[in-house]
Short mmCIF file of C-alpha atoms in Angstrom, two decimals:
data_model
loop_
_atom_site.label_atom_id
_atom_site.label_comp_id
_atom_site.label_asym_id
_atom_site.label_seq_id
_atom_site.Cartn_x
_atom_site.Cartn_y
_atom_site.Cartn_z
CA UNK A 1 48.98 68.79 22.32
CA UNK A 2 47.09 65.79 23.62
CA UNK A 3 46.56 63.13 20.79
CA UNK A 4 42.68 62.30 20.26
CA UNK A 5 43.52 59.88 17.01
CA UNK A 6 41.19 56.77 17.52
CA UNK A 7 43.35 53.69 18.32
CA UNK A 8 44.84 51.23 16.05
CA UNK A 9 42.45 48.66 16.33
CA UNK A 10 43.47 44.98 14.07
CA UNK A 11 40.85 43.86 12.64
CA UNK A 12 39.66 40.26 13.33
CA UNK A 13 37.83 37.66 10.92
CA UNK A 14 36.63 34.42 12.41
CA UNK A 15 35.45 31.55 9.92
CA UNK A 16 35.05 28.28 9.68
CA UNK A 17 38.31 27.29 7.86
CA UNK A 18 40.36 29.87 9.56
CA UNK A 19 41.56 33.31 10.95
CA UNK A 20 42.18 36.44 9.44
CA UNK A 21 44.17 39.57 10.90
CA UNK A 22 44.52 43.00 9.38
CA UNK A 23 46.30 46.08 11.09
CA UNK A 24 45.81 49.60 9.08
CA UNK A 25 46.51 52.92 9.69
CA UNK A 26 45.83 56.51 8.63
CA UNK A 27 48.03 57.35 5.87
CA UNK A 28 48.18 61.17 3.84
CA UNK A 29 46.60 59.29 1.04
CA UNK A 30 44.08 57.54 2.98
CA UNK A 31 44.72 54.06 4.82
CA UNK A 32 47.73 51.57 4.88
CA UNK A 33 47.84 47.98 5.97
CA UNK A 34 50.76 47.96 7.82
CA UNK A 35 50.31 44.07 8.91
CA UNK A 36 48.57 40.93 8.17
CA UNK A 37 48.27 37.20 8.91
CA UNK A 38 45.92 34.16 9.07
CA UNK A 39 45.50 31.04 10.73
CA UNK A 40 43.99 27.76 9.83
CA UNK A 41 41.44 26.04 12.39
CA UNK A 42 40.90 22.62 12.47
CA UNK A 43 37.89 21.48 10.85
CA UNK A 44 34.59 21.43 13.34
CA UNK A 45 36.34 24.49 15.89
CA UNK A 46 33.74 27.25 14.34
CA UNK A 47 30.50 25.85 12.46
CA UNK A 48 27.66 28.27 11.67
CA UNK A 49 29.29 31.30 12.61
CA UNK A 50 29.46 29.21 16.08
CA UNK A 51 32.41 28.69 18.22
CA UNK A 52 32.39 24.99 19.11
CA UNK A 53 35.79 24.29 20.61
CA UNK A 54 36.68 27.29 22.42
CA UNK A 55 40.48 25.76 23.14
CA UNK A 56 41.19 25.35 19.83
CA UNK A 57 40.12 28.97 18.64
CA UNK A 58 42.78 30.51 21.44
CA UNK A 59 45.37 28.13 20.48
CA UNK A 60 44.87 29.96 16.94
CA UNK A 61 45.17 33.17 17.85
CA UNK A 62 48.40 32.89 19.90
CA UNK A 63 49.68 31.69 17.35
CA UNK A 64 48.14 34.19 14.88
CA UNK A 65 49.24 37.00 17.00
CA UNK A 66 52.99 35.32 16.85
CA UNK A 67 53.11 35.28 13.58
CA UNK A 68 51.18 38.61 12.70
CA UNK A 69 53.74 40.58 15.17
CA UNK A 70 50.38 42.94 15.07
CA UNK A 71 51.04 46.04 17.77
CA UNK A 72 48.37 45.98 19.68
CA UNK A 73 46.12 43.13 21.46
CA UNK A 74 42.95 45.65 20.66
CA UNK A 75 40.51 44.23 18.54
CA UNK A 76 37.47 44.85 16.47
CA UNK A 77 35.98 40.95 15.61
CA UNK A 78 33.08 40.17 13.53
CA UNK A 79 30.13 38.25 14.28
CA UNK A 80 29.01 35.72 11.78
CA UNK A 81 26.07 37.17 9.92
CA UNK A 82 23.96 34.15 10.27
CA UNK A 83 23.03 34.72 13.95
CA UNK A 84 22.51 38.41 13.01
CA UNK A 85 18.50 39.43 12.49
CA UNK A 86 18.46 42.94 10.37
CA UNK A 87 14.95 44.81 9.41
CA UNK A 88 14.90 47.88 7.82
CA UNK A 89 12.40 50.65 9.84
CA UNK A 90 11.17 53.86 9.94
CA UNK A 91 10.72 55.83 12.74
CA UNK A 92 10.20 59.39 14.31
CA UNK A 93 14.12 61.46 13.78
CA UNK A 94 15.66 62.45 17.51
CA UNK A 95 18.95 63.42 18.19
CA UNK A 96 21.63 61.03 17.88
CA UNK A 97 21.53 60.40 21.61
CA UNK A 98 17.85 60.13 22.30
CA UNK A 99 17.60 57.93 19.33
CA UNK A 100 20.02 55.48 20.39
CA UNK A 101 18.13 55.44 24.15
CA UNK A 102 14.80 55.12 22.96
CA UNK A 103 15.84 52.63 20.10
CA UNK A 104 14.55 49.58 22.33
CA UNK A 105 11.23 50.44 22.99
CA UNK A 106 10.54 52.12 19.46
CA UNK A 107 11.02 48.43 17.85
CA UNK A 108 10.16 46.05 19.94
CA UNK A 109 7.33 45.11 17.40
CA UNK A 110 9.89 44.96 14.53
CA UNK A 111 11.71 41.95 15.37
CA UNK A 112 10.84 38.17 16.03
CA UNK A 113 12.54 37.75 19.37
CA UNK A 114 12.98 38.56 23.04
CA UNK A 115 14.77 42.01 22.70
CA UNK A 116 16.30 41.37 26.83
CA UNK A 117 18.09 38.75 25.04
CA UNK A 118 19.94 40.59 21.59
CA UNK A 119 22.51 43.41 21.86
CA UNK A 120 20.54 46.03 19.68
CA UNK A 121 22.39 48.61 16.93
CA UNK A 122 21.08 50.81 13.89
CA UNK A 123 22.69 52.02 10.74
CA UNK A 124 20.92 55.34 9.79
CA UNK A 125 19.95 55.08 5.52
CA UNK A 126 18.18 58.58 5.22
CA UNK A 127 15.74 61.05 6.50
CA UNK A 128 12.68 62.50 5.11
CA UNK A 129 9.92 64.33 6.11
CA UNK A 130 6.03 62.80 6.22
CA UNK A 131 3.03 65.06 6.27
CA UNK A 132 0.81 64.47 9.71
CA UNK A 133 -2.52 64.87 8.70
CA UNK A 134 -2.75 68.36 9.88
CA UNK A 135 -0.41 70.62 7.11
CA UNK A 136 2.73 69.92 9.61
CA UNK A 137 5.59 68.03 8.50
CA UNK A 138 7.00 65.25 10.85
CA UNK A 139 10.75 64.30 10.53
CA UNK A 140 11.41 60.73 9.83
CA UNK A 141 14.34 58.04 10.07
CA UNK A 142 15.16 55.55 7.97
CA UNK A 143 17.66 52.41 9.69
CA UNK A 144 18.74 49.24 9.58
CA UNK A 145 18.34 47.74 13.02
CA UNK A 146 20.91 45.01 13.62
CA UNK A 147 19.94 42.51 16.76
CA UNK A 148 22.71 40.14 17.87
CA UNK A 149 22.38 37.11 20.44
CA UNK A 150 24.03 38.57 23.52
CA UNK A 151 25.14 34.73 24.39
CA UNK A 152 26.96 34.92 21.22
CA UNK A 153 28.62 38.23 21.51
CA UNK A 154 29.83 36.91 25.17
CA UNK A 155 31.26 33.46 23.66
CA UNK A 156 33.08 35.59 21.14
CA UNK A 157 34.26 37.69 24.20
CA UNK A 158 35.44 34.78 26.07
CA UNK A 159 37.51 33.44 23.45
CA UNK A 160 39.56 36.48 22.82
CA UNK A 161 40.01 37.57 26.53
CA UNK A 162 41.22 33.56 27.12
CA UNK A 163 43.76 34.17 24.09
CA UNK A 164 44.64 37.25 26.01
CA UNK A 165 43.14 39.79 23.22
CA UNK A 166 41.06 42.73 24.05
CA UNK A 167 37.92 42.86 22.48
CA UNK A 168 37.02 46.50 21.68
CA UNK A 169 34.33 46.79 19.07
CA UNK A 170 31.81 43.85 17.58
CA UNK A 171 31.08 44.75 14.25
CA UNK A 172 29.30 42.51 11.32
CA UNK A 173 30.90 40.99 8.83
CA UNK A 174 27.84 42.27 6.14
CA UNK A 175 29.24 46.70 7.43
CA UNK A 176 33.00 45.51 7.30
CA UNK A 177 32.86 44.16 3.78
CA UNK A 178 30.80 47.42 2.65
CA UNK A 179 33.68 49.88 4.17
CA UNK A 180 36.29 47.27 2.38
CA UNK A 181 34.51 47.43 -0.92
CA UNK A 182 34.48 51.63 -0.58
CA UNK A 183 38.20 51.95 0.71
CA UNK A 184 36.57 53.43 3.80
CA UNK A 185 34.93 55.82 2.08
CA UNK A 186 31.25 56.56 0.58
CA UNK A 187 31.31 56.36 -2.48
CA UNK A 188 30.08 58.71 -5.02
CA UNK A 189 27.57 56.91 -7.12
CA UNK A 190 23.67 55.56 -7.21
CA UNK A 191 24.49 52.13 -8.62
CA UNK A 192 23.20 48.98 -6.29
CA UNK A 193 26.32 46.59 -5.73
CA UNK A 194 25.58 43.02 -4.42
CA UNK A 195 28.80 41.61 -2.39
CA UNK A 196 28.66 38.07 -2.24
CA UNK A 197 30.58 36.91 0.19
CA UNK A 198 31.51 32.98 -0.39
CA UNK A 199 33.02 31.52 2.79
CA UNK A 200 34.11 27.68 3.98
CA UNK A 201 30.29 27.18 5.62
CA UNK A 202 28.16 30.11 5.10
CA UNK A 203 26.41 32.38 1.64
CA UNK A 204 26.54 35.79 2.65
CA UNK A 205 24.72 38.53 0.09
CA UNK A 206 25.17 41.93 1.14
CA UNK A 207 23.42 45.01 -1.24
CA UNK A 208 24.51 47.96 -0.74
CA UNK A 209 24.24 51.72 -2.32
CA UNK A 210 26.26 54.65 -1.90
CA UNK A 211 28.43 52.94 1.12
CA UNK A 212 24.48 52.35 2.51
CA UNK A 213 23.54 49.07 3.60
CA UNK A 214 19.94 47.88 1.78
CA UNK A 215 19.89 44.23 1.98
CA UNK A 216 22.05 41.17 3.59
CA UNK A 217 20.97 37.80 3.92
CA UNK A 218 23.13 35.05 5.18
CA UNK A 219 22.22 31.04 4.47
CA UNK A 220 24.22 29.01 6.38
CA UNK A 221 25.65 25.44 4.85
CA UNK A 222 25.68 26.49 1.32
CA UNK A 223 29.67 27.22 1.01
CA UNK A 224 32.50 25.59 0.02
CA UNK A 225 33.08 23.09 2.77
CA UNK A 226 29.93 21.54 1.52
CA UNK A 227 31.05 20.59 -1.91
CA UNK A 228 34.48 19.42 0.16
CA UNK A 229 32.37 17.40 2.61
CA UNK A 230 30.17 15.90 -0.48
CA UNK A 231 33.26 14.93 -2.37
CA UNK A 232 35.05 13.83 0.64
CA UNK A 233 31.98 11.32 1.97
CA UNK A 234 31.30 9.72 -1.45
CA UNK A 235 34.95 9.16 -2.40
CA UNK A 236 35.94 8.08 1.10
CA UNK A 237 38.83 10.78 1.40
CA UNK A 238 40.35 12.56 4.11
CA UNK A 239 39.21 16.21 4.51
CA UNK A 240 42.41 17.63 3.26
CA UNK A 241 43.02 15.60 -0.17
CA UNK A 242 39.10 16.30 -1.04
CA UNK A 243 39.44 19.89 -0.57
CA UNK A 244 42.82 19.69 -2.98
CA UNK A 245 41.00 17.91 -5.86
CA UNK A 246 37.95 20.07 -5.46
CA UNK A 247 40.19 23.06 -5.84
CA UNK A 248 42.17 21.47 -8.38
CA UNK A 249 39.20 20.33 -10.05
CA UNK A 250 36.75 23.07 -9.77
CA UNK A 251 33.47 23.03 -11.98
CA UNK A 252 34.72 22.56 -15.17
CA UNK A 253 37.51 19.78 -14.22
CA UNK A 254 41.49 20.54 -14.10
CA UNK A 255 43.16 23.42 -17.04
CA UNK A 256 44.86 21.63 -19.76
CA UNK A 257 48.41 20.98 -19.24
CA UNK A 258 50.51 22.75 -21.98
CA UNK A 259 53.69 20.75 -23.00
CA UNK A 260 56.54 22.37 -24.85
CA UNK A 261 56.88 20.76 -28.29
CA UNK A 262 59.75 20.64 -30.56
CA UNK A 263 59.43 22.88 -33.63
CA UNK A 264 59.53 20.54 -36.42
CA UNK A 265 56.38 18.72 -34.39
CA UNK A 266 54.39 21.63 -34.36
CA UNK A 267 51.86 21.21 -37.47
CA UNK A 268 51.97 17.75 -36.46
CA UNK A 269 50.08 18.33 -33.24
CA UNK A 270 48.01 21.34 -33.97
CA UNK A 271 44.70 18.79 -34.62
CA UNK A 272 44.37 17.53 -31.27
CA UNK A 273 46.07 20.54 -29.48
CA UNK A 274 42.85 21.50 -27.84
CA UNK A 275 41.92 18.10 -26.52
CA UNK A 276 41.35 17.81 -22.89
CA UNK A 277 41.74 14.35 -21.03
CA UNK A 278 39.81 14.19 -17.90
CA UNK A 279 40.59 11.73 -15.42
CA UNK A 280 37.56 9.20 -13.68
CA UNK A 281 38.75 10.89 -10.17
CA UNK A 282 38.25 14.68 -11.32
CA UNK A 283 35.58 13.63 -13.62
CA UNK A 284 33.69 12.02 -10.65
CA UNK A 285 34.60 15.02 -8.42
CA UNK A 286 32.85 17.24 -11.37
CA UNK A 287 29.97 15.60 -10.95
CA UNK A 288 29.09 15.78 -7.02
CA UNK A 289 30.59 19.52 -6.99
CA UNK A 290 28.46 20.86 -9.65
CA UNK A 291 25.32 20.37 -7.71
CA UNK A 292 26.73 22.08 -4.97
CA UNK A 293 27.32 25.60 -7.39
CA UNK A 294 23.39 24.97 -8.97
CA UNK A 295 22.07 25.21 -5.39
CA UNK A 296 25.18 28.16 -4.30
CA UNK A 297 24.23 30.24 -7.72
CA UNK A 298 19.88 29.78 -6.90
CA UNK A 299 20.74 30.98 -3.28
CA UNK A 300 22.20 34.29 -4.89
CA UNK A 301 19.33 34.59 -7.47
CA UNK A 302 16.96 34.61 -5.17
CA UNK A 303 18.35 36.92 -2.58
CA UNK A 304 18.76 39.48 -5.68
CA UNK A 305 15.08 38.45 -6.41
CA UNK A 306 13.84 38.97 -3.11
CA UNK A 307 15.34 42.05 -3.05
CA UNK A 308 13.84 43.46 -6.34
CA UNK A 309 10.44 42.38 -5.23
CA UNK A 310 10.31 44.33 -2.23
CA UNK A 311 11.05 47.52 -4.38
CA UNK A 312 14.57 47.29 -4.39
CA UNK A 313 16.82 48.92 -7.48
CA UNK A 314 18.17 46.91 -10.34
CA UNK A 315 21.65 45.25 -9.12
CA UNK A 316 23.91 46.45 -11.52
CA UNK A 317 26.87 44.11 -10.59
CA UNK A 318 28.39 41.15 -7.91
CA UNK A 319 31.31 41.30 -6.21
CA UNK A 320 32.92 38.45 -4.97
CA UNK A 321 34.80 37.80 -2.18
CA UNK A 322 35.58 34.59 0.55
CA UNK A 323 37.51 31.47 0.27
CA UNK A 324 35.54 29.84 -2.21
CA UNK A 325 35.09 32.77 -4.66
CA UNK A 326 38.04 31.49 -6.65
CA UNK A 327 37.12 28.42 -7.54
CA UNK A 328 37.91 27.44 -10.89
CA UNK A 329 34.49 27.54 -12.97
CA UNK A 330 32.31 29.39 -10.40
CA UNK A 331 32.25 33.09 -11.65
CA UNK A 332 31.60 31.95 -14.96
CA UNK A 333 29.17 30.37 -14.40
CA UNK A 334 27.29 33.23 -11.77
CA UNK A 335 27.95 35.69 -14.97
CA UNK A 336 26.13 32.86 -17.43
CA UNK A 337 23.43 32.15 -15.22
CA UNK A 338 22.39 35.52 -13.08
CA UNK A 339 23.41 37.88 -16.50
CA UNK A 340 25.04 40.71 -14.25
CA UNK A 341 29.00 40.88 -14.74
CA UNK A 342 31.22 39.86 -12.18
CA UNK A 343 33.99 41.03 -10.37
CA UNK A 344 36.29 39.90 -7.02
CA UNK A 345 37.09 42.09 -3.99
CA UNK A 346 40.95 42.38 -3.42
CA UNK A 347 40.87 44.40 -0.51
CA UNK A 348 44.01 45.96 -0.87
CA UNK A 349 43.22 47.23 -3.72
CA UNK A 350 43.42 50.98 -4.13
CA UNK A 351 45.61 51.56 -0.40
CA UNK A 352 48.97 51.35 0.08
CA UNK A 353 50.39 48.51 1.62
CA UNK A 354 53.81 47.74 3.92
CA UNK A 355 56.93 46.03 1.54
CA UNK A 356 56.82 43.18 3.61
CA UNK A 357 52.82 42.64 2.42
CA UNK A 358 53.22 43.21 -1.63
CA UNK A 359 53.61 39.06 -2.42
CA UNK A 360 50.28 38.59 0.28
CA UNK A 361 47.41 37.09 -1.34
CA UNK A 362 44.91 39.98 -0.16
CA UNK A 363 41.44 38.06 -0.96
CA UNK A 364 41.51 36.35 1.85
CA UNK A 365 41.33 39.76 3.67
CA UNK A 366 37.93 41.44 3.23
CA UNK A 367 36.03 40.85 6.31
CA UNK A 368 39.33 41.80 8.39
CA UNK A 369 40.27 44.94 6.75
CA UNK A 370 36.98 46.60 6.84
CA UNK A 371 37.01 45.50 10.72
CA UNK A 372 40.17 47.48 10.80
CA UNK A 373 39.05 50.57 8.90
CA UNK A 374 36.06 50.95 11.34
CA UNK A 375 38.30 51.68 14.61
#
């Protein structure tokens, strides 16, 4: 019997601060990650979703692809979000086919650019029916159009072929994280979940319901390499050793350092056992990073806001995911401020995983694995 499985496609997250991999596969119990690996990028090689130094990205991925020992070259890559325009329309149902044909010329109002010069793609949200003014009922669809820079889905091309990959599907980062966050699956439930995806350069805030995509917005220059860079310029650092105190340091400066104490020198030091000494270096870090989370946790609020105000549901909690997510301080205070608990993303979560994987930090993983899940 012929085998019509879809390929094994690894998934493939470009950012800013590095590369991600993921290779699944089918399992009896549902899906498997069978391989991962990630590779840093030198600072500058990807801004704004952007590929600036095309050499250094392929350099990456050889090496990535060593290291991975993924196998297959296939690859389903994300674009960034922030050169992705999405508008949710309604228009007249057709079949699949004659939907997808006469897509272009159905919306050519709906969006603010040259449509000769965007790759064009819909996620279907529901159908309805709408009366037509003479007692007959006229079928309706409900999509999110997604409109992509064709220069930018070529660059992203390029690089992959030069590293000797083979690109196979271009997906968005905003769908992968949705099919991470379900396991692949729809799930079964009504409640509005906001992903917020916290990366090295760009804020992405993805709303979904049901596995349904209502809402992403992605605002470029408010993640973590901007607290980095603001530390990094007023302390005169290198790149590297401000990134290590801002993570040491986070928003609430570094956790106290407990020191064994001999018994009989116990009562003695139970007054100032709680006392926290904070250095003029993290306490000056503290101080130019906090900013940066005020201006990260107003970008959420007022996607959520925007959101609500165009008739959107109640958000009934955040998930976090991304680089920065972790940083000491920072869901604390998104919980304290926004008043809608928190949670983090570990993609891994819920599937099975390969022995050799079980000790692999998985939040780095998000964007990739929902790449991987959509072959």
């Amino acid at each position: 019997m012929k085998n019509t499985a879809a390929p094994r496609l690894v998934g493939l997250d470009l950012g800013s601060s590095g590369i991600r991999a993921v290779e699944v596969k089918r399992a009896r119990e549902g899906w498997r990650v069978v391989k991962a690996a990630s590779a840093d990028l030198p600072h500058g090689a990807i801004q704004g979703g952007v590929i600036t130094d095309p050499g250094a990205v392929s350099k990456a991925l050889r090496r990535l692809w060593r290291s991975g020992k993924f196998s297959t070259r296939k690859v389903a890559a994300a674009m960034s979000d922030a050169g992705v325009i999405t508008r949710q329309v309604d228009l007249p149902w057709m079949p699949a086919d004659d939907f997808r044909s006469a897509l272009k010329y159905q919306v050519v109002d709906s969006l603010p650019v040259d449509l000769s010069t965007v790759e064009l793609d819909y996620q279907p949200l529901a159908e309805y029916a709408v009366p037509d003014g003479h007692g007959h009922s006229i079928d309706m669809l409900q999509v999110l159009l997604v409109a992509t820079p064709t220069e930018s889905v070529s660059e992203l091309c390029d690089a992959l072929i030069s590293a000797r990959l083979e690109p196979v599907r271009v997906d968005t980062s905003a769908f992968a994280l949705i099919r991470t966050a379900s396991g692949g699956q729809l799930p079964d439930t009504d409640d509005c979940t906001a992903l917020v995806d916290i990366g090295a350069d760009i804020l992405t805030v993805v709303i979904q319901q049901g596995g349904r995509p209502l809402f992403i917005r992605s605002i470029p220059g408010q993640g973590g390499d901007i607290a980095t860079l603001t530390v990094a310029t007023a302390m005169g650092m290198e790149i590297d050793d401000a990134r290590a105190l801002v993570i040491a340091t986070g928003l609430n400066g570094p956790p106290p350092v407990i020191t064994p104490v001999a018994e009989s020198n116990v009562f003695g030091l139970l007054t100032g056992a709680g006392d926290t000494q904070i250095d003029l270096t993290s306490s000056r870090a503290m101080a130019l990073i906090n900013p940066w989370a005020t201006t990260l946790v107003g970008g959420i609020r007022d996607s959520l806001d925007y959101f609500q105000a165009a008739g959107g549901a109640r958000v009934s909690r955040l998930v976090l995911t991304g680089r920065t997510s972790a940083l000491n301080g920072l869901s604390e205070r998104i919980t304290t401020e926004l008043r809608i608990p928190v949670s983090f993303l570990d993609p891994f979560d819920g599937i099975s995983r390969s022995r050799r994987l079980q000790d692999v930090d998985s939040g780095e993983f998000a964007v990739a694995t929902g790449l991987a899940m959509g072959a």
